[in-house]
Amino acid sequence: MNLHSRKSRPSWSGQLAFILAAAASAIGLGNVWRFPYLAAQYGGGLFLLIYVLMVVTLGFTLMTTEVAIGRRTRLSGMEAFSGVHRGWKPLGWLVTLIPVIIVPYYCVIGGWILKYIFAYLFNRHLALEKTVETVSATGEPVVETVTEIVHVSSPDFFSAFIAHPWQPAVFGSVFILFSMWLIFSGVRKGIERSNKIMMPLLFILAIVISVFALFQPGALAGLKFYLLPNLSEYVKDGSFDFVRLCKTCLGAMGQMFYSLSLAMGIMITYGSYMQKTDSIERSVRRIEILDTLVAFLAGLMIIPIAYALGNGPEVMQKSGPGLLFVALPQIFTKMTLFGLPFGRLLGAIFFILVFFAAATSSVSLLETVVASIRDRTGVSRRTASILTLVYTLLMALPSALGYGHGPLGGVIVHGMTFLDLCDYVTNNVMMPIAAFFTCLFVGWAVGSRFVEEEVEYDGHPFRAKVFYRVMIRWIAPVLMLILFVTFVASGLGYFSI
Ligand code: PFF
């Protein structure tokens, strides 16, 4: 085992540096790409409500726990559990495995963002092959394949792109190489610093787009769908659909872990670099608020647009991971300034800002994988990075090409493509299990004092101490168990959302 020396471990320069670094990891594609389509799929307002409740209860409990474990042990996610209590090594393995599975498909989505930047900047088109039915001169029905040229603002652009035989793999690979380059070159510090400008800009742009979207005819119905919980959707044949509610809760919980970078050892590692004198409780609250605000805004921007464009809830639910890429470009084409088409520029700027958010998150994911390999094997940083790079490039292929017609395309497992499957299994199965055992670890194996003492270190008050104690010991594990058991019992291997 090759642990970093605890004494020489580097640390953030202060509380603000920790908050910014953790927020840079947390705010990413999870907020802008994943949150809006899940909110659309799981019925809008109710999902939003459950999500916010999850963040302030479970999210707060788990983030506090992870940061405190990291700061107290000065160890990374892989080693921290066994470093405190022998026998808990498997939990370290589990939390380390999660980013390993996420990283390749995360970079594939990063590649989608890159493609959109490229398409907006250079006004690119794609060829889309469509089958059309016509009638021959003799009156016979004929099925023909026609090639249509689609522009980035067309709703068909996304499907043409992800089905392309090589482009998603190339753009995904460029994203991976770019992220690895950031890790190596030291430019990363610059990127993180520039995020202080980029993130507020993303914020402002999202507000501008949301306001514009809300003035489109039909958008208010979307706003209502997004903000107001509608329980009637959960009534089936006159009785309440409890299983569906559990699935929604599980989806919201998985999203909350993903978005806050929880249950994957990352906040433990980040906490291990935190200064002893900083307030854990205050930092955790700020990271949660920032992350949730960005997700909320992304939903506000995308869902009413999808509605205004005539994509009622049914279409929205079907568009799934493509929602961001299908809805936004259509609104950009409508945006004009003093009569000039302004949308192309806005589209490029928007996707560049999302790209920055995604890059800082993917860097933190990749670095976790590099650090785990080093901690385990003791190899040099260079070797670990090369191994990570090769693995990510190879494993990204089935996700990148899974929507196409090539040999890797069309593979469907439990109704999902490879990308959806990796996303679903990590978020809805592995993270809840990791979070459940983290609660047992603190609540029952080592005792909540372990975390409480760390939060109160240096005279900081722990305002939510009683709440935390009850959550970590009872409410969090019981809630997760109920959700998980209902989910499994609702049909083993039945993954429909
Ligand atoms: N929290 C990130 C997002 O919402 O996009 C995803 C993520 C980044 C998860 C980094 C884990 C991680 F280490």
mmCIF file of N, CA and C and ligand atoms in Angstrom, residues 25-31 99 102 106 257-261 264 266 291 361-362 364-365 368, ligand 1:
data_model
loop_
_atom_site.group_PDB
_atom_site.id
_atom_site.type_symbol
_atom_site.label_atom_id
_atom_site.label_comp_id
_atom_site.label_asym_id
_atom_site.label_seq_id
_atom_site.Cartn_x
_atom_site.Cartn_y
_atom_site.Cartn_z
ATOM 1 N N SER A 25 -16.302 20.256 -8.826
ATOM 2 C CA SER A 25 -16.523 18.824 -9.070
ATOM 3 C C SER A 25 -18.019 18.532 -9.149
ATOM 4 N N ALA A 26 -18.781 19.163 -8.252
ATOM 5 C CA ALA A 26 -20.212 18.848 -8.180
ATOM 6 C C ALA A 26 -20.982 19.397 -9.381
ATOM 7 N N ILE A 27 -20.715 20.645 -9.746
ATOM 8 C CA ILE A 27 -21.490 21.251 -10.838
ATOM 9 C C ILE A 27 -20.922 20.774 -12.166
ATOM 10 N N GLY A 28 -21.738 20.063 -12.900
ATOM 11 C CA GLY A 28 -21.260 19.516 -14.167
ATOM 12 C C GLY A 28 -22.421 19.043 -15.001
ATOM 13 N N LEU A 29 -22.173 18.006 -15.762
ATOM 14 C CA LEU A 29 -23.219 17.509 -16.650
ATOM 15 C C LEU A 29 -24.420 16.994 -15.867
ATOM 16 N N GLY A 30 -24.169 16.564 -14.628
ATOM 17 C CA GLY A 30 -25.267 16.083 -13.792
ATOM 18 C C GLY A 30 -26.341 17.145 -13.636
ATOM 19 N N ASN A 31 -25.907 18.397 -13.499
ATOM 20 C CA ASN A 31 -26.869 19.484 -13.298
ATOM 21 C C ASN A 31 -27.543 19.881 -14.598
ATOM 22 N N PRO A 99 -16.723 5.670 -9.680
ATOM 23 C CA PRO A 99 -16.176 6.607 -10.678
ATOM 24 C C PRO A 99 -15.523 5.902 -11.855
ATOM 25 N N ILE A 102 -18.278 5.356 -14.150
ATOM 26 C CA ILE A 102 -18.894 6.588 -14.658
ATOM 27 C C ILE A 102 -17.997 7.299 -15.675
ATOM 28 N N TYR A 106 -19.237 9.513 -18.958
ATOM 29 C CA TYR A 106 -19.269 10.950 -18.682
ATOM 30 C C TYR A 106 -18.525 11.699 -19.793
ATOM 31 N N PHE A 257 -26.970 11.945 -5.380
ATOM 32 C CA PHE A 257 -25.601 11.450 -5.144
ATOM 33 C C PHE A 257 -24.692 11.872 -6.290
ATOM 34 N N TYR A 258 -25.213 11.674 -7.501
ATOM 35 C CA TYR A 258 -24.419 11.959 -8.696
ATOM 36 C C TYR A 258 -24.058 13.431 -8.765
ATOM 37 N N SER A 259 -25.074 14.259 -8.572
ATOM 38 C CA SER A 259 -24.881 15.684 -8.729
ATOM 39 C C SER A 259 -23.944 16.254 -7.668
ATOM 40 N N LEU A 260 -24.065 15.739 -6.439
ATOM 41 C CA LEU A 260 -23.209 16.270 -5.373
ATOM 42 C C LEU A 260 -21.886 15.512 -5.283
ATOM 43 N N SER A 261 -21.637 14.632 -6.235
ATOM 44 C CA SER A 261 -20.420 13.786 -6.246
ATOM 45 C C SER A 261 -20.289 12.986 -4.941
ATOM 46 N N MET A 264 -19.074 8.125 -3.846
ATOM 47 C CA MET A 264 -18.030 7.600 -4.721
ATOM 48 C C MET A 264 -16.646 8.018 -4.245
ATOM 49 N N ILE A 266 -15.317 10.698 -3.578
ATOM 50 C CA ILE A 266 -14.708 11.947 -4.006
ATOM 51 C C ILE A 266 -14.678 12.987 -2.887
ATOM 52 N N ASP A 291 -24.965 23.906 -6.018
ATOM 53 C CA ASP A 291 -25.226 22.804 -6.946
ATOM 54 C C ASP A 291 -26.714 22.704 -7.284
ATOM 55 N N SER A 361 -15.417 18.676 -13.804
ATOM 56 C CA SER A 361 -15.950 17.469 -13.168
ATOM 57 C C SER A 361 -15.223 16.225 -13.686
ATOM 58 N N SER A 362 -14.983 16.161 -14.982
ATOM 59 C CA SER A 362 -14.349 14.955 -15.511
ATOM 60 C C SER A 362 -12.903 14.863 -15.029
ATOM 61 N N SER A 364 -11.913 15.777 -12.089
ATOM 62 C CA SER A 364 -11.924 15.231 -10.726
ATOM 63 C C SER A 364 -12.254 13.729 -10.743
ATOM 64 N N LEU A 365 -13.061 13.312 -11.704
ATOM 65 C CA LEU A 365 -13.351 11.872 -11.831
ATOM 66 C C LEU A 365 -12.092 11.114 -12.256
ATOM 67 N N THR A 368 -9.511 10.818 -9.590
ATOM 68 C CA THR A 368 -9.839 9.818 -8.572
ATOM 69 C C THR A 368 -9.392 8.448 -9.038
HETATM 70 N N1 PFF B 1 -21.205 15.842 -9.878
HETATM 71 C C1 PFF B 1 -20.858 15.786 -11.257
HETATM 72 C C2 PFF B 1 -21.993 16.311 -12.104
HETATM 73 O O1 PFF B 1 -23.051 16.622 -11.550
HETATM 74 O O2 PFF B 1 -21.817 16.422 -13.290
HETATM 75 C C3 PFF B 1 -20.533 14.403 -11.716
HETATM 76 C C4 PFF B 1 -19.364 13.908 -11.041
HETATM 77 C C5 PFF B 1 -18.178 14.605 -11.144
HETATM 78 C C6 PFF B 1 -19.444 12.843 -10.266
HETATM 79 C C7 PFF B 1 -17.083 14.201 -10.488
HETATM 80 C C8 PFF B 1 -18.346 12.415 -9.604
HETATM 81 C C9 PFF B 1 -17.176 13.129 -9.733
HETATM 82 F F1 PFF B 1 -16.101 12.742 -9.121
#
